[in-house]
XYZ file of N, CA, C and O in Angstrom:
260
model
N -37.803 -136.562 156.866
C -36.389 -136.840 156.932
C -35.863 -136.310 158.185
O -36.214 -135.229 158.769
N -35.023 -136.981 158.829
C -34.251 -136.610 160.144
C -32.754 -136.524 159.905
O -32.233 -137.291 159.134
N -32.198 -135.664 160.732
C -30.698 -135.521 160.782
C -30.301 -135.283 162.121
O -30.841 -134.298 162.772
N -29.310 -135.907 162.578
C -28.726 -135.554 163.843
C -27.373 -134.751 163.618
O -26.623 -135.264 162.816
N -27.310 -133.673 164.177
C -26.135 -132.723 163.991
C -25.503 -132.529 165.329
O -26.195 -132.043 166.300
N -24.116 -132.851 165.462
C -23.517 -132.645 166.653
C -22.344 -131.583 166.404
O -21.907 -131.475 165.316
N -22.084 -130.883 167.636
C -20.928 -129.904 167.447
C -21.059 -129.031 168.691
O -21.613 -129.361 169.679
N -20.349 -127.945 168.639
C -20.292 -127.018 169.787
C -21.227 -125.889 169.610
O -21.317 -125.224 168.477
N -22.161 -125.710 170.658
C -23.135 -124.657 170.581
C -22.666 -123.441 171.264
O -22.281 -123.454 172.473
N -22.507 -122.329 170.583
C -22.050 -120.999 171.107
C -23.012 -120.540 172.114
O -22.587 -119.827 173.072
N -24.271 -120.626 171.817
C -25.323 -120.047 172.769
C -25.294 -120.724 174.184
O -25.402 -120.064 175.140
N -25.064 -122.040 174.091
C -25.136 -122.747 175.325
C -23.683 -122.932 175.924
O -23.473 -123.566 176.977
N -22.532 -122.621 175.143
C -21.267 -122.831 175.422
C -20.835 -124.199 175.858
O -20.429 -124.495 176.985
N -21.312 -125.163 175.062
C -21.092 -126.694 175.287
C -21.414 -127.452 174.041
O -21.987 -127.036 173.140
N -21.010 -128.695 173.985
C -21.185 -129.659 172.957
C -22.721 -129.822 173.150
O -23.246 -130.072 174.040
N -23.299 -130.186 171.865
C -24.657 -130.466 171.712
C -24.951 -131.308 170.590
O -24.198 -131.470 169.551
N -26.064 -132.203 170.580
C -26.601 -132.994 169.513
C -27.923 -132.508 169.425
O -28.900 -132.376 170.155
N -28.158 -132.132 168.028
C -29.543 -131.339 167.659
C -30.073 -132.341 166.714
O -29.571 -132.714 165.677
N -31.360 -132.575 166.952
C -32.321 -133.224 166.074
C -33.006 -132.382 165.050
O -33.614 -131.409 165.512
N -32.898 -132.610 163.854
C -33.541 -131.630 162.743
C -34.483 -132.698 162.095
O -34.036 -133.720 161.584
N -35.599 -132.166 161.841
C -36.673 -132.902 161.064
C -37.240 -132.116 160.073
O -37.484 -130.927 160.299
N -37.481 -132.632 158.844
C -37.895 -131.780 157.810
C -39.070 -132.666 157.052
O -38.844 -133.847 156.680
N -40.394 -132.050 157.117
C -41.502 -132.803 156.549
C -42.307 -131.861 155.910
O -42.775 -130.820 156.386
N -42.542 -132.070 154.551
C -43.422 -131.293 153.572
C -42.959 -129.845 153.730
O -43.783 -128.919 153.824
N -41.636 -129.623 153.667
C -41.206 -128.247 153.680
C -41.111 -127.557 154.934
O -40.618 -126.413 155.060
N -41.607 -128.155 155.980
C -41.597 -127.613 157.445
C -40.378 -128.203 158.171
O -40.271 -129.356 158.279
N -39.657 -127.406 158.669
C -38.452 -127.826 159.506
C -38.661 -127.727 160.953
O -39.338 -126.696 161.462
N -38.424 -128.723 161.666
C -38.415 -128.693 163.285
C -36.908 -128.990 163.682
O -36.405 -129.993 163.418
N -36.527 -128.110 164.459
C -35.202 -128.140 164.937
C -35.075 -127.983 166.572
O -35.709 -127.007 166.868
N -34.463 -128.970 167.230
C -34.710 -128.876 168.536
C -33.585 -128.078 169.430
O -33.083 -128.247 170.425
N -33.306 -126.831 168.576
C -32.358 -125.911 169.306
C -33.084 -124.560 168.920
O -34.040 -124.420 168.268
N -32.549 -123.451 169.299
C -33.109 -122.237 169.070
C -32.545 -121.678 167.671
O -32.281 -120.364 167.513
N -32.276 -122.498 166.746
C -31.737 -122.074 165.418
C -32.394 -120.838 164.866
O -31.822 -119.955 164.328
N -33.744 -120.866 164.798
C -34.436 -119.773 164.121
C -34.199 -118.361 164.885
O -34.145 -117.230 164.063
N -33.962 -118.320 166.095
C -33.733 -117.082 166.818
C -32.319 -116.940 167.386
O -31.968 -115.977 167.882
N -31.426 -117.889 167.027
C -30.025 -117.766 167.564
C -29.211 -116.639 166.887
O -29.106 -116.660 165.622
N -28.572 -115.742 167.699
C -27.756 -114.774 167.261
C -26.511 -115.304 166.725
O -25.824 -114.476 165.927
N -26.143 -116.397 167.118
C -24.741 -117.063 166.626
C -24.907 -118.024 165.350
O -23.922 -118.585 164.956
N -26.174 -118.128 164.978
C -26.399 -119.093 163.820
C -25.481 -119.174 162.680
O -24.980 -120.239 162.230
N -24.937 -117.913 162.198
C -23.989 -117.858 161.198
C -22.652 -118.171 161.607
O -21.757 -118.572 160.665
N -22.250 -118.233 162.827
C -20.912 -118.363 163.327
C -20.777 -119.638 164.113
O -19.713 -119.953 164.617
N -21.951 -120.252 164.203
C -21.877 -121.557 165.134
C -21.648 -122.724 164.165
O -22.341 -122.901 163.254
N -20.920 -123.718 164.696
C -20.597 -124.984 163.998
C -21.956 -125.587 163.712
O -22.142 -126.138 162.501
N -22.855 -125.817 164.588
C -24.015 -126.448 164.424
C -24.986 -125.620 163.513
O -25.638 -126.244 162.627
N -25.087 -124.244 163.797
C -25.899 -123.481 162.928
C -25.485 -123.617 161.484
O -26.426 -123.586 160.560
N -24.238 -123.656 161.232
C -23.815 -123.673 159.808
C -24.128 -124.992 159.272
O -24.582 -125.170 158.059
N -24.042 -126.129 159.981
C -24.402 -127.369 159.454
C -25.948 -127.582 159.308
O -26.316 -128.140 158.234
N -26.747 -126.980 160.040
C -28.235 -126.960 159.837
C -28.455 -126.218 158.568
O -29.434 -126.698 157.824
N -27.927 -124.996 158.404
C -28.062 -124.205 157.244
C -27.861 -125.094 155.968
O -28.535 -125.088 155.033
N -26.673 -125.701 155.923
C -26.274 -126.445 154.794
C -27.328 -127.688 154.506
O -27.710 -127.958 153.381
N -27.535 -128.428 155.622
C -28.612 -129.456 155.609
C -29.936 -128.991 154.994
O -30.501 -129.677 154.168
N -30.418 -127.840 155.491
C -31.680 -127.379 154.815
C -31.582 -127.041 153.484
O -32.442 -127.466 152.718
N -30.527 -126.475 152.998
C -30.278 -126.070 151.625
C -30.254 -127.406 150.841
O -30.773 -127.338 149.665
N -29.612 -128.401 151.286
C -29.359 -129.603 150.615
C -30.751 -130.333 150.295
O -30.928 -131.174 149.444
N -31.650 -130.092 151.132
C -32.967 -130.773 151.259
C -34.052 -129.920 150.734
O -35.255 -130.082 150.902
N -33.651 -128.786 149.955
C -34.696 -127.950 149.277
C -35.327 -126.869 150.024
O -36.312 -126.309 149.707
N -34.964 -126.509 151.282
C -35.576 -125.477 152.271
C -34.653 -124.307 151.756
O -33.533 -124.242 152.384
N -35.139 -123.417 151.072
C -34.299 -122.158 150.778
C -34.504 -120.926 151.730
O -33.867 -120.025 151.644
N -35.410 -121.253 152.685
C -35.748 -120.021 153.703
C -34.385 -119.899 154.623
O -33.936 -120.973 155.057
N -33.865 -118.708 154.837
C -32.871 -118.672 155.728
C -33.223 -119.007 157.185
O -32.409 -119.631 157.861
N -34.468 -118.777 157.440
C -35.139 -119.118 158.758
C -36.338 -119.873 158.478
O -37.336 -119.153 158.348
N -36.398 -121.134 158.502
C -37.633 -122.009 158.159
C -38.684 -121.651 159.271
O -38.463 -121.569 160.328
N -39.922 -121.436 158.689
C -41.012 -121.124 159.573
C -41.154 -119.873 160.112
O -42.293 -119.452 160.613
N -40.391 -118.805 159.608
C -40.532 -117.496 159.947
C -40.615 -116.763 158.616
O -39.789 -116.885 157.710
N -41.396 -115.757 158.544
C -41.650 -114.919 157.392
C -41.451 -113.467 157.774
O -41.604 -113.039 158.787
């Protein structure tokens, strides 16, 4: 499953289009979502978090344990 999310990226201080892919519970996100310090306050980060939850990924940071 793929999702394109657009919005303002606080880390890069610019508009951004981010591709998110989810396959077999593994998420691949083409931004620094997993390590981003602004994830909770970023328009894109919040949208990614909602998309992941809607698609059954309950890890707050997919791929990190």
